[in-house]
Structures are given as structure tokens and as C-alpha cells.
GROMACS .gro file of C-alpha atoms in nm:
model
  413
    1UNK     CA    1  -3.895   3.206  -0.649
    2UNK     CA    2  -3.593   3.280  -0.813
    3UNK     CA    3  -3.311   3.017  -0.715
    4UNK     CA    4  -3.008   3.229  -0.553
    5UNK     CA    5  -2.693   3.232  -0.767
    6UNK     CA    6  -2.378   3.086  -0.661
    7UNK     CA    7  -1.999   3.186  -0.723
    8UNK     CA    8  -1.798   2.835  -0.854
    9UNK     CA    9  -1.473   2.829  -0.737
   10UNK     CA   10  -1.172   2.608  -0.945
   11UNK     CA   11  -0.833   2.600  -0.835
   12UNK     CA   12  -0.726   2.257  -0.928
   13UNK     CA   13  -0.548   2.303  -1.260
   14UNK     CA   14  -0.626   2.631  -1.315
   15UNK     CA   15  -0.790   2.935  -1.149
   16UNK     CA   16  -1.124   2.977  -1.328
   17UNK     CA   17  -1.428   3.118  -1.129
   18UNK     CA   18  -1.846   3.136  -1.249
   19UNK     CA   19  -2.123   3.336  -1.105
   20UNK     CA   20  -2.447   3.136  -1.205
   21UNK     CA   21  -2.405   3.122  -1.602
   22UNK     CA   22  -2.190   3.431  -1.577
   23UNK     CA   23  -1.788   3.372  -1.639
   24UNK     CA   24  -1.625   3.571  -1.353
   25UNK     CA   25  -1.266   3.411  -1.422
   26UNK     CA   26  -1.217   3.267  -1.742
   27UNK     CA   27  -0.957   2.966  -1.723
   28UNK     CA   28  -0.704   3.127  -1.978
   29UNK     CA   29  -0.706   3.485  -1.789
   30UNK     CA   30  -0.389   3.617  -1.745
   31UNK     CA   31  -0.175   3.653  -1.456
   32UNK     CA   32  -0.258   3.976  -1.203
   33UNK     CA   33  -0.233   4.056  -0.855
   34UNK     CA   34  -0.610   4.120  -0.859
   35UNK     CA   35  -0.652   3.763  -0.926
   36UNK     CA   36  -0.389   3.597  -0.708
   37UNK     CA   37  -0.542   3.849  -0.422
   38UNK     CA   38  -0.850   3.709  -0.516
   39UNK     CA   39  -0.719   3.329  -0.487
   40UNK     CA   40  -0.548   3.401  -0.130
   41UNK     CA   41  -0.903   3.545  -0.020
   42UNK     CA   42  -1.072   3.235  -0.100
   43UNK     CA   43  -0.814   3.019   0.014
   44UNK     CA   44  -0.840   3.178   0.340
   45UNK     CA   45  -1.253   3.224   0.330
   46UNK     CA   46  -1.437   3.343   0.631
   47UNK     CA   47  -1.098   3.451   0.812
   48UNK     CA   48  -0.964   3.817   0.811
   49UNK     CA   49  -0.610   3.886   0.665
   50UNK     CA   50  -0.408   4.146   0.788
   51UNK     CA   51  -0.283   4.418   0.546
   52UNK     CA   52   0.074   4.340   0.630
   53UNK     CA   53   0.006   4.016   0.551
   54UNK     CA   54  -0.145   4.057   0.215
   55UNK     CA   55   0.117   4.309   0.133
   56UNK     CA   56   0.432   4.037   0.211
   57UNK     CA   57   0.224   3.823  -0.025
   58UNK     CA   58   0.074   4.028  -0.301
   59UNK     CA   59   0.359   4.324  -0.337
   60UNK     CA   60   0.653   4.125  -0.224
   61UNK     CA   61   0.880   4.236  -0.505
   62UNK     CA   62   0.729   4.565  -0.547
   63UNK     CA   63   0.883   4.889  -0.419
   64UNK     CA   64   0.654   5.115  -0.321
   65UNK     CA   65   0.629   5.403  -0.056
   66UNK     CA   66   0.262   5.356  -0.066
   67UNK     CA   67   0.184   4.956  -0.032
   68UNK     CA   68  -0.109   5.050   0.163
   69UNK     CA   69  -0.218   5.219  -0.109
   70UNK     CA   70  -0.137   4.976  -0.373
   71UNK     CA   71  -0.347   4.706  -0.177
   72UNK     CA   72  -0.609   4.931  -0.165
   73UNK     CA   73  -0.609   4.973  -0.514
   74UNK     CA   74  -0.619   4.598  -0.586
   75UNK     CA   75  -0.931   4.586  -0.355
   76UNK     CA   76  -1.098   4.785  -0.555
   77UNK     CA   77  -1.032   4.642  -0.887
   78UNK     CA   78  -1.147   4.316  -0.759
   79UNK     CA   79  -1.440   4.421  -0.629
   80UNK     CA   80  -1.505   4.604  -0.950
   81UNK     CA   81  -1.451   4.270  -1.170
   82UNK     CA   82  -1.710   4.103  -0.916
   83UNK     CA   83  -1.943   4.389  -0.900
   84UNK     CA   84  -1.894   4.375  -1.332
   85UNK     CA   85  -2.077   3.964  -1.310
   86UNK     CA   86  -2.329   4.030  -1.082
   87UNK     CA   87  -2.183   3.905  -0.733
   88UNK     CA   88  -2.221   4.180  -0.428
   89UNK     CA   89  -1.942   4.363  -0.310
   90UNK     CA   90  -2.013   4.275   0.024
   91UNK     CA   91  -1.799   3.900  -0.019
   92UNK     CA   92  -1.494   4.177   0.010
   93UNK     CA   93  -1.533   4.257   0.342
   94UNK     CA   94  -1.314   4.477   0.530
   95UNK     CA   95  -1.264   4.551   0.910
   96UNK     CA   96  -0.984   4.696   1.165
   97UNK     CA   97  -0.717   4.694   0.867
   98UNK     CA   98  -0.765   4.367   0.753
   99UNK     CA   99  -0.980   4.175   0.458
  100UNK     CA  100  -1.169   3.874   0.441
  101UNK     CA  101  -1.392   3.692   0.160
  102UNK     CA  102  -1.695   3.587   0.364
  103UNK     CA  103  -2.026   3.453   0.298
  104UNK     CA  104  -2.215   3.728   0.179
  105UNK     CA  105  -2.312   3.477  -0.144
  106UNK     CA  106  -2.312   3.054  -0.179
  107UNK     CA  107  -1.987   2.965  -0.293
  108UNK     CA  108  -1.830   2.593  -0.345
  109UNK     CA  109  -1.481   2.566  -0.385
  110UNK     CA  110  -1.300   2.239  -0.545
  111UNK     CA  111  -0.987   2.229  -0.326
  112UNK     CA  112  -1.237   2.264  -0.009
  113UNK     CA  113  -1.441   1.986  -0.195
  114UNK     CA  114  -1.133   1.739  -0.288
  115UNK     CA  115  -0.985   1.761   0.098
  116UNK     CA  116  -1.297   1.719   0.292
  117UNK     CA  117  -1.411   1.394   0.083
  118UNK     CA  118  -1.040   1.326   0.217
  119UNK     CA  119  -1.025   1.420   0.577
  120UNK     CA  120  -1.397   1.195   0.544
  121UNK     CA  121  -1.268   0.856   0.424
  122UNK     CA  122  -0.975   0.897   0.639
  123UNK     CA  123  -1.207   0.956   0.944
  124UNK     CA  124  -1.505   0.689   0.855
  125UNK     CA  125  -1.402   0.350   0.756
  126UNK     CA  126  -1.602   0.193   0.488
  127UNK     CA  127  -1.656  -0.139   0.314
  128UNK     CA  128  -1.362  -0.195   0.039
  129UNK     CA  129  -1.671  -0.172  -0.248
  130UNK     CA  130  -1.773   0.135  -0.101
  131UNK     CA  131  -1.460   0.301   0.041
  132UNK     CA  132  -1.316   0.250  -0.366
  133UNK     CA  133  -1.587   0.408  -0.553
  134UNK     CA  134  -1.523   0.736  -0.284
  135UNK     CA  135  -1.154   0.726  -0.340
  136UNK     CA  136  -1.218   0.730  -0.716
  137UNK     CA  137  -1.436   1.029  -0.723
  138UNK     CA  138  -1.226   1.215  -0.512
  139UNK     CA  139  -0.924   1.162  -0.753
  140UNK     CA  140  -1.200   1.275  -1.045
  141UNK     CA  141  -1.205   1.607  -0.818
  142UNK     CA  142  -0.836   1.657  -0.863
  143UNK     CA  143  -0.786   1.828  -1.230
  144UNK     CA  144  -0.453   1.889  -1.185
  145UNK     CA  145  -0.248   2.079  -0.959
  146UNK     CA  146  -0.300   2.404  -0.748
  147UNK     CA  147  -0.302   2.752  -0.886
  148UNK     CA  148  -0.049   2.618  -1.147
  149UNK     CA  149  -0.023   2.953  -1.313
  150UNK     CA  150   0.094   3.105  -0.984
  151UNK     CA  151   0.319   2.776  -0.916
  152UNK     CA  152   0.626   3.029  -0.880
  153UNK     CA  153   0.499   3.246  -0.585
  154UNK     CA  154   0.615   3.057  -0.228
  155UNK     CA  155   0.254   3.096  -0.037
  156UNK     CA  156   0.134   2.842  -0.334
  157UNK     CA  157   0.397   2.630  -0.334
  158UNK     CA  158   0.302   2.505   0.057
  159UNK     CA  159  -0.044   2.441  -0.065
  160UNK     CA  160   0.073   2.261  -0.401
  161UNK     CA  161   0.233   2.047  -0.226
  162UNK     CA  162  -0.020   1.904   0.003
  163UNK     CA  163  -0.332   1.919  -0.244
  164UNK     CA  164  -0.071   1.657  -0.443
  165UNK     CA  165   0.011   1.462  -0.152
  166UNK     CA  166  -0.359   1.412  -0.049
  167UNK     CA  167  -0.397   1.280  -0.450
  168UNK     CA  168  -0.150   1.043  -0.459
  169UNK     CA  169  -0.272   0.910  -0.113
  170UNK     CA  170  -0.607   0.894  -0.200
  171UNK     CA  171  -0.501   0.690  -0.541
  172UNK     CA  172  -0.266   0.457  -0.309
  173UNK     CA  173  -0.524   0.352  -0.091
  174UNK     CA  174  -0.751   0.296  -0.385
  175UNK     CA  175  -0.494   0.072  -0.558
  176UNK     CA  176  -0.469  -0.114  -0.226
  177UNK     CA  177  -0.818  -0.150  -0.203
  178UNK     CA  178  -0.901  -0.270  -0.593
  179UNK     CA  179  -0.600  -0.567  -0.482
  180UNK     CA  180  -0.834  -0.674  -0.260
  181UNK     CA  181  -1.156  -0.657  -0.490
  182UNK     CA  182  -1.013  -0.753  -0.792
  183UNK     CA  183  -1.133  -0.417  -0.962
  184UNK     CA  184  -0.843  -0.320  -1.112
  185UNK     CA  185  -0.956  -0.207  -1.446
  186UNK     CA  186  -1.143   0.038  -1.279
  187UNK     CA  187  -0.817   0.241  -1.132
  188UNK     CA  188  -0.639   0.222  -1.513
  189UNK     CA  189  -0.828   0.595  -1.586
  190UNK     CA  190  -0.746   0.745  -1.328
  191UNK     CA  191  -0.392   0.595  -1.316
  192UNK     CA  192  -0.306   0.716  -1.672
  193UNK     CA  193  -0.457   1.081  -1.595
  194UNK     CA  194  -0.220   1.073  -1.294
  195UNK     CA  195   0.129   0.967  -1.488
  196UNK     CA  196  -0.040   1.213  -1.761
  197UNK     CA  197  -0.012   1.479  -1.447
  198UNK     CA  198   0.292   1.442  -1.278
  199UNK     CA  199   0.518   1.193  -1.526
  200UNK     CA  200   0.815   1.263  -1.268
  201UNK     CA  201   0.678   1.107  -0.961
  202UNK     CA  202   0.821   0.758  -0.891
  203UNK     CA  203   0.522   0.636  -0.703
  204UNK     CA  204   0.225   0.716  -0.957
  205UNK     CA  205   0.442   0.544  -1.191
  206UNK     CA  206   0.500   0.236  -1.003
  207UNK     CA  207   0.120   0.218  -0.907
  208UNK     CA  208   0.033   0.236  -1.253
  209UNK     CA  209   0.268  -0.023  -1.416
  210UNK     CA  210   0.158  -0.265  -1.086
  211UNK     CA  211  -0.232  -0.206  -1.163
  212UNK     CA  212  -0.166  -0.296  -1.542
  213UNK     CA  213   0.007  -0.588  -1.457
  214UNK     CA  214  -0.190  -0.725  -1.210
  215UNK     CA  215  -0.488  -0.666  -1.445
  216UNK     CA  216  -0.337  -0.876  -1.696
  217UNK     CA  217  -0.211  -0.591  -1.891
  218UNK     CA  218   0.139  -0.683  -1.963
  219UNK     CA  219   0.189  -0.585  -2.271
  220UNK     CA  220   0.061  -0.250  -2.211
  221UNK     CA  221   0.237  -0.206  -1.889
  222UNK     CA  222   0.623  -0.284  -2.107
  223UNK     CA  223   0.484  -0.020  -2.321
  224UNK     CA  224   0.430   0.180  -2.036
  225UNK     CA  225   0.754   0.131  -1.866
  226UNK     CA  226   0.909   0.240  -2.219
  227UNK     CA  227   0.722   0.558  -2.239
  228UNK     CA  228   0.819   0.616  -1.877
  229UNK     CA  229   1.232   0.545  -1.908
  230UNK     CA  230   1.226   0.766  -2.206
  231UNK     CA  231   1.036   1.104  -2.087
  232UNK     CA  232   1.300   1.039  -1.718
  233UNK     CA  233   1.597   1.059  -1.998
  234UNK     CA  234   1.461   1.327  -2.247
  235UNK     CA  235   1.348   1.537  -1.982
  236UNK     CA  236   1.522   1.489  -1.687
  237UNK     CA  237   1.834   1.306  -1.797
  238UNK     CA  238   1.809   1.021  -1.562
  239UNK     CA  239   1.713   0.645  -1.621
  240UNK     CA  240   1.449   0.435  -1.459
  241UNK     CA  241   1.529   0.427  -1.047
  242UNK     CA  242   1.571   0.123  -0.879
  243UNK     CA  243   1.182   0.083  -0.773
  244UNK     CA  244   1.087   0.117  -1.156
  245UNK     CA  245   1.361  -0.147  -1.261
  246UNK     CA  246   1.207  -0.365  -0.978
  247UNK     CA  247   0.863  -0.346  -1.133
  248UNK     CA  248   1.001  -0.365  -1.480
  249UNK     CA  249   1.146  -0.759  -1.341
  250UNK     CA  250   0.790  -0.829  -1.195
  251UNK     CA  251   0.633  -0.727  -1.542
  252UNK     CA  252   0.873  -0.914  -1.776
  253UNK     CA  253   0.858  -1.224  -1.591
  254UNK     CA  254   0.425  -1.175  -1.612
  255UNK     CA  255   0.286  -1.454  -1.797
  256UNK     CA  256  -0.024  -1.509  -1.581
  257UNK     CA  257  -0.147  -1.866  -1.711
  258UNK     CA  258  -0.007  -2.205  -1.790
  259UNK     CA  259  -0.028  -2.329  -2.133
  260UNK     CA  260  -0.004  -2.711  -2.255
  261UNK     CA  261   0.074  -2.562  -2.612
  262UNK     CA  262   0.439  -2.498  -2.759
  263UNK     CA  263   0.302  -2.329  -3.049
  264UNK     CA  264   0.085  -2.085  -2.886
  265UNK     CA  265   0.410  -1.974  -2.659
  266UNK     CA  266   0.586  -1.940  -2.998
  267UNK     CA  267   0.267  -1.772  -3.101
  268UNK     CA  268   0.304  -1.518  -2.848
  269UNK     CA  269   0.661  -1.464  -2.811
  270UNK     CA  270   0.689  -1.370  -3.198
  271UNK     CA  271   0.706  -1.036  -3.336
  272UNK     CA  272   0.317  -0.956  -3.456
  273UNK     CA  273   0.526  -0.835  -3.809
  274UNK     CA  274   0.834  -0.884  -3.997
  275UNK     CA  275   0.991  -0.523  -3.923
  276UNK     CA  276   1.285  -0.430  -4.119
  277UNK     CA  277   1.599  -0.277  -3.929
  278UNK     CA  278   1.749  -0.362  -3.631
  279UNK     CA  279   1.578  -0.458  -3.306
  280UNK     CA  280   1.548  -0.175  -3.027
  281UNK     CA  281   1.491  -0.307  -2.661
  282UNK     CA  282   1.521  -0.094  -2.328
  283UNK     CA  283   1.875  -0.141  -2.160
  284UNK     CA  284   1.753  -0.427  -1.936
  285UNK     CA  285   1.626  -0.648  -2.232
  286UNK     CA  286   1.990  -0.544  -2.381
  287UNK     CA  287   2.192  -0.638  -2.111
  288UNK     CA  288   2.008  -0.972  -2.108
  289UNK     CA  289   2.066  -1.020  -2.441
  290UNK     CA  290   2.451  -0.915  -2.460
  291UNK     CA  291   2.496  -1.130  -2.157
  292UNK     CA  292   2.346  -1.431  -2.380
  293UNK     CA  293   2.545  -1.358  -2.630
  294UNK     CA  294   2.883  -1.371  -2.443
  295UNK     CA  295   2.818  -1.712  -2.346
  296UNK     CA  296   2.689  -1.811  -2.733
  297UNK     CA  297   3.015  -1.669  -2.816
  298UNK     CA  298   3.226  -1.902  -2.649
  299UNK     CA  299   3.106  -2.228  -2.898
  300UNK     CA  300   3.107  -2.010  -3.219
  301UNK     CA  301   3.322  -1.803  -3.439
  302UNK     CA  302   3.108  -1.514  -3.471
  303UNK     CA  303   3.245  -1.166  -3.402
  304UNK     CA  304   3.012  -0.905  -3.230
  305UNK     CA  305   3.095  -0.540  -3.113
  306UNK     CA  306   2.932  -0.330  -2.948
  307UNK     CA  307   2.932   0.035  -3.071
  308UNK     CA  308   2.851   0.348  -2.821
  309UNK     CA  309   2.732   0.669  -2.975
  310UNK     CA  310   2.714   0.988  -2.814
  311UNK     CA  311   2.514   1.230  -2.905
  312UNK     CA  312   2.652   1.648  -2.899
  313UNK     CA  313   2.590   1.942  -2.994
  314UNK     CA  314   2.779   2.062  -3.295
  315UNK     CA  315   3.022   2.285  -3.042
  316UNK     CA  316   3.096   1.967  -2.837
  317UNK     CA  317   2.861   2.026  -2.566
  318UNK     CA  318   2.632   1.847  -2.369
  319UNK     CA  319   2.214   1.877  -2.561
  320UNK     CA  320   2.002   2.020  -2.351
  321UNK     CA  321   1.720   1.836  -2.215
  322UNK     CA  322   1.330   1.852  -2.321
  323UNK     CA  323   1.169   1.832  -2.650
  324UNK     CA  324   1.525   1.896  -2.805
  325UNK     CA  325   1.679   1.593  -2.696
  326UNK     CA  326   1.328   1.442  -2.737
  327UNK     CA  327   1.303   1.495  -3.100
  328UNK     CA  328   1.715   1.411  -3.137
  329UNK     CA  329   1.676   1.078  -3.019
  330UNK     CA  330   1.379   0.998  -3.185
  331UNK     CA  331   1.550   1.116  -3.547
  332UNK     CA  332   1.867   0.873  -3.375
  333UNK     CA  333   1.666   0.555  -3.329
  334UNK     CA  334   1.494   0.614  -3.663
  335UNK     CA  335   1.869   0.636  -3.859
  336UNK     CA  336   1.970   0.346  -3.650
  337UNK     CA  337   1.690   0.099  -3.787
  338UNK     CA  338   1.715   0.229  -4.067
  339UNK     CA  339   2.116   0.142  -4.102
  340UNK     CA  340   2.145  -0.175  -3.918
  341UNK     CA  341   2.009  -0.582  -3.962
  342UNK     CA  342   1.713  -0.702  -3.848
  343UNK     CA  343   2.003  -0.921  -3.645
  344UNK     CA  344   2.134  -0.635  -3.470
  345UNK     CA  345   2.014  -0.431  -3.162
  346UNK     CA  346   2.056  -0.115  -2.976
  347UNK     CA  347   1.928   0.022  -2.674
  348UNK     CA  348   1.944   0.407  -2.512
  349UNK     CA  349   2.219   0.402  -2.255
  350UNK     CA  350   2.193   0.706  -2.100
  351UNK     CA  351   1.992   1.083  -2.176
  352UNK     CA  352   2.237   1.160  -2.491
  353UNK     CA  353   2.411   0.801  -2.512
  354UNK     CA  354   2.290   0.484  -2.710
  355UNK     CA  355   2.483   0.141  -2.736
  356UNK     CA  356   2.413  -0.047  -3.040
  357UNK     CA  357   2.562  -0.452  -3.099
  358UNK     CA  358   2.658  -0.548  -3.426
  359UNK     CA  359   2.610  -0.919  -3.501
  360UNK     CA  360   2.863  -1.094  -3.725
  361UNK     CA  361   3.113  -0.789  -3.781
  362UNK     CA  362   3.432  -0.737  -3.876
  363UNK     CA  363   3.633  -0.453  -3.717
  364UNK     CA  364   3.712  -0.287  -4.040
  365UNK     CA  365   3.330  -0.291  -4.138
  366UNK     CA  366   3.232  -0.081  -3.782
  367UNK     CA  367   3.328   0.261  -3.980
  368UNK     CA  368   3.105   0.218  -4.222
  369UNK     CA  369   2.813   0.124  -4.013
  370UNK     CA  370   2.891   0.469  -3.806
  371UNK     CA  371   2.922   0.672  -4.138
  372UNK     CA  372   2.585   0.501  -4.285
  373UNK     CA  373   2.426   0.643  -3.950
  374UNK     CA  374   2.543   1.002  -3.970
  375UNK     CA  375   2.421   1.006  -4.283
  376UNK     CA  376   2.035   0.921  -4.254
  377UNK     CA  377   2.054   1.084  -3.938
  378UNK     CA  378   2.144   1.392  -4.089
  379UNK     CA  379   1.852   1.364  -4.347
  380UNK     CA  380   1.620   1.477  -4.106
  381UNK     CA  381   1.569   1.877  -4.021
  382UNK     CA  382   1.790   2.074  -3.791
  383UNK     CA  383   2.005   1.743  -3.713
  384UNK     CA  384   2.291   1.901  -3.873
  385UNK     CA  385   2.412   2.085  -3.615
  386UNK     CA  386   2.418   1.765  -3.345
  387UNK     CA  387   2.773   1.569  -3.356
  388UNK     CA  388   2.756   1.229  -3.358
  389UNK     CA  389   3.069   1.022  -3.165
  390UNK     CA  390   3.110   0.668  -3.170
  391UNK     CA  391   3.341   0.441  -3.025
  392UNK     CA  392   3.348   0.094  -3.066
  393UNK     CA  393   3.456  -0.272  -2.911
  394UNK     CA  394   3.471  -0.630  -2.964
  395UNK     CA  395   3.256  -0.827  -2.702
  396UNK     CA  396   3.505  -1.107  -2.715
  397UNK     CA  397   3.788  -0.849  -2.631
  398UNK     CA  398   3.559  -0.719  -2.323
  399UNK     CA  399   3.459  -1.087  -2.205
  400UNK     CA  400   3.862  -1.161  -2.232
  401UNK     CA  401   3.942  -0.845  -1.983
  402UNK     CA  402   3.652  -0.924  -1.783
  403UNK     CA  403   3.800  -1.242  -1.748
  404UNK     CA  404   4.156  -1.121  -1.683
  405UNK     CA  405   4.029  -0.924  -1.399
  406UNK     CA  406   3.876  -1.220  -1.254
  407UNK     CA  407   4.198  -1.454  -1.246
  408UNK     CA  408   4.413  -1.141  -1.130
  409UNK     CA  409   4.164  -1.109  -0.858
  410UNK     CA  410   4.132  -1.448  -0.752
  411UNK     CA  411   4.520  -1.490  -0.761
  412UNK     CA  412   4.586  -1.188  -0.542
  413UNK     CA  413   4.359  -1.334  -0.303
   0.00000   0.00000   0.00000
């Protein structure tokens, strides 16, 4: 006996649909009302839509005197691209001016898949063991978000939003759960596929960078902070919020075990090669470090400045965000090394902004650092057209008016 055929249904990252061995929806198909009818169907299996309803959803931006008819006609190419791989008809049902897909063949469908392995651990408590290795294969169901091709139209958007929310849940609670076990190597997968997902969201990001560090990763979970801070400021033009600076403190201050051994904490504090150029840090290693310095400053003679540069467009305006500003400050960082001393450092102050300090300076000598910049940074293609600004202080002058301020303050009081 033949074994009946039946229709596979994907609508997490992408709408791609299979009939046996037969490719019904290919993943790379175009957008079409035929398939976004064909989407709201199955979304809404085994219940009958009114036309009205279909039409508000389907034609929406259409102007037609015949939407009837223009619904009609979408029926029929669907059930014409079904008909074309083998599945009946029939699954189009229609009845009293309404449409349903029902049952007429066996059909699985992920979303229906990811939320009842859900609605299930949410309903039937397990053991941790047991109640972790569930949570992790429901997050293996989510391949990315819903109908993402169709992310624009509003009936979508409702169901985007809590196909994502049931994710992220169900990757909380398994966090919580390897804390308990130990097992946190086992969420670092499934972690980095959800950053790799949605890089935006705060709390994937803060679950990951906990679950490296708690599994000993620290390293790898500075690295990951990095990589985090920079695609918030290329993309978005925003730093690190206050929850990511929080687990940034709990990471840097990570060093798990106690050591008897001076030389091994040299060991590991060293860099793992002499690098050439200056030293780039994120802006809360920099602020440590110009903080240090301040007080250094007060037993030596040493001059330091700090420079800002701002990075335009060649008009004066503000670059855009995304791979632009992406590629700018990479091509900025690279001139930067390039120009300064190992003994100097810089840091990216803001989306477009970057603050460099210059070790043992003298005022005069600050011009020709900035013009040594511009120039390798205008060795690299299409970097012509972005204007460079810089600006520049002594730290000692800064520490003085900080220190002004304080004595006018506490003498007003």
C-alpha cells in the first residue's frame, strides 16, 4: 500500500511548502497574492474566512470595482499551482461566501509545531534534564521569523510578533534551567543562532554574553560584547544600553579561579602578540584607562590629549547608518593604528564619533597626527568623499576645569 502523501508547511524564515518529494513553494518564490492568500489559509486551517475578510487582507491597496472577482481569481490560481504538484483541490474549500483550507490531505505545519511544543512545556512541568532538552528543540524549530517576506503587510506583523516572543521565552527558560544543571555549553548554539537572528534585541544579547560567561567563556563573551556595541552603532546609531554595560562589568571582572602564580596572571593579562599601532579598547576600557591616567598625571610631566574625530559626509552631513558607516569606520580604525604608537589608544565614542589619547604629545605635534590620519584613511576606496573633523584637548587642561568646577561648587555651597 502506497503511503499517502503529505503537504509540508514552513513559515518560519521563509514561506516554502512540499507535497511528498514534489516542491509546491520553493523558498526563493517571489512575492504574490496567490501565495500570501495561500499563507492566511493555512494560518487559519480548518476555519472558514469570509470574503470580506480576505478582501481587507489580500486587496487592501487595490482599487477595484470587482474585488469579488479579483478574489475569485486568486482562488483559482492557487488551486491551479496545487492541482499543478499533485495535491487535490478539495484543501480549497468553499461554502456560503467564505473559504477555508481544510483537511482534505495530511499536512504539518512548523509554526503549529513550534507553539504547541510551547503551550506543552508551559502546561506539563518536567524534570530540569528533561524540560532543557524540550526547550532546545523547540528553539531548533524556530528558523527565523514569520513570513519574513511578507513582514510589511499588518495581519503578519501580529503573528511575527508573538512566534518571536514565544522564542525568546522558550530560550529564557532554557538559560534558567542550564544555571541550574550546569549545561551551559549546550545553550551557546542556539544562543549565537538567536543574536545571529535578531542582533537588535537587548535580551538575546544579554542571555548570550551571561551563558558565555558563566561557561567560562570570557574571552569570547568581550569579543562578543564588541561585536554587539559595534552592529547597535553601525546600524542603529546607538551604544550598548545600560543592561549590556551591566553585563559587560560582570564579564570584565570574570576571572573564575584563584591562582598562586604571578607569572601566569602576567601570562594571561599580556597581549598573545606584539601588534604594531595603537591600542583600540571599547569606551568602557577607555574611560578606565583615561581615568588612570589623570591620576598618573599628577606625579609626572607627561602631556596627553585627547583628540575627537568626527566622521561626515563630504557635504557636512550626518553618514547614514548600515554597511556605509560599517565599512567607514572600519577603513577609520584601520588609518588610526596605522598612524598612532603602540602607546596610544582610541575608542568609538559614538555611531560617527571616535576619541583617540595621545601619550606624550605636544600641542603643536596634534596637527600632524590628524593630517597623518586623513591621509591613510583616504587610501582606501570611496573614503574620499567622507570629511574627517577633529578637535583636540589637553587632559591636564580638562582635569584642571574639572577641578575648578569642583571648588566653585563646593564654595557656593
Amino acid at each position: 500500500m502506497t503511503q499517502e502523501a503529505v503537504l509540508q508547511v514552513q513559515m518560519l524564515g521563509g514561506f516554502q511548502v512540499s507535497y511528498g518529494q514534489t516542491e509546491v513553494v520553493a523558498r526563493n518564490s517571489r512575492n504574490s497574492k496567490v501565495l500570501q492568500l495561500f499563507a492566511y489559509l493555512v494560518c487559519n486551517r480548518d476555519k472558514m474566512i469570509r470574503q470580506d475578510e480576505l478582501i481587507g487582507i489580500l486587496l487592501r491597496d487595490e482599487e477595484s470595482e470587482n474585488p469579488v472577482g479579483m478574489l475569485k481569481n486568486l482562488v483559482y490560481r492557487l488551486r491551479k499551482t496545487l492541482e499543478a504538484a499533485g495535491v487535490t483541490r478539495a484543501c480549497i474549500q468553499y461554502k456560503k461566501g467564505a473559504y477555508g483550507f481544510c483537511a482534505a490531505v495530511p499536512c504539518t505545519v512548523d509554526i503549529e509545531r513550534f507553539s504547541q511544543r510551547i503551550q506543552n512545556l508551559r502546561e506539563n512541568p518536567l524534570p530540569d534534564d528533561e524540560a532543557l532538552a524540550q526547550y532546545l528543540e523547540a528553539a531548533e524549530l524556530y528558523d527565523g521569523g514569520f513570513l519574513p517576506r511578507f513582514s510589511r503587510e499588518p495581519w503578519v506583523v501580529g503573528y511575527s510578533v508573538r512566534y518571536q516572543g514565544m522564542y525568546g521565552e522558550c530560550l529564557e527558560r532554557a538559560c534558567a534551567l542550564a544555571n541550574h544543571t550546569g549545561e551551559q555549553e549546550r545553550l551557546l548554539p542556539y544562543l549565537r543562532k538567536a543574536v545571529k537572528l535578531y542582533p537588535y534585541e537587548e535580551t538575546l544579547a544579554v542571555l548570550y554574553l551571561d551563558t558565555l560567561y558563566r561557561a567560562k567563556r570570557v574571552k569570547e563573551a568581550l569579543e562578543a560584547y564588541e561585536a554587539i556595541c559595534a552592529t547597535l552603532l553601525n546600524d542603529l546609531g546607538i551604544g550598548p544600553t545600560e543592561r549590556l554595560r551591566q553585563q559587560f562589568d560582570i564579564i570584565s571582572s570574570g576571572v573564575q579561579e584563584v591562582t598562586p602564580s604571578v607569572m601566569e596572571v602576567r601570562s594571561r593579562m599580556a597581549e598573545a602578540e606584539r601588534e604594531p599601532g595603537a591600542y583600540f579598547c571599547n569606551l568602557e576600557v577607555f574611560t578606565s584607562l583615561y581615568r588612570f591616567v589623570l591620576r598618573h598625571m599628577e606625579r609626572s610631566t607627561h602631556s596627553v590629549y585627547l583628540m575627537l574625530c568626527t566622521l561626515k559626509e563630504e557635504d557636512g552631513e550626518a553618514l547614514p547608518t548600515g554597511e556605509r558607516m560599517r565599512k567607514v569606520s572600519e577603513s577609520f580604525r584601520a588609518a588610526v593604528k596605522e598612524s598612532l604608537r603602540r602607546g596610544d589608544t582610541y575608542t568609538r565614542y559614538s555611531s560617527s564619533q571616535f576619541v583617540l589619547m595621545l601619550m606624550e604629545i605636544k600641542q603643536e605635534d596634534c596637527d600632524g597626527v590628524a593630517q597623518r590620519i586623513r591621509h591613510r584613511f583616504h587610501r582606501f576606496p570611496k573614503m574620499g568623499r567622507v570629511q574627517l573633523d577633529f578637535k583636540c584637548i589637553s587632559a591636564a587642561d580638562m582635569d584642571e576645569m574639572m577641578e575648578r568646577r569642583e571648588n566653585q561648587a563646593l564654595a557656593s555651597w
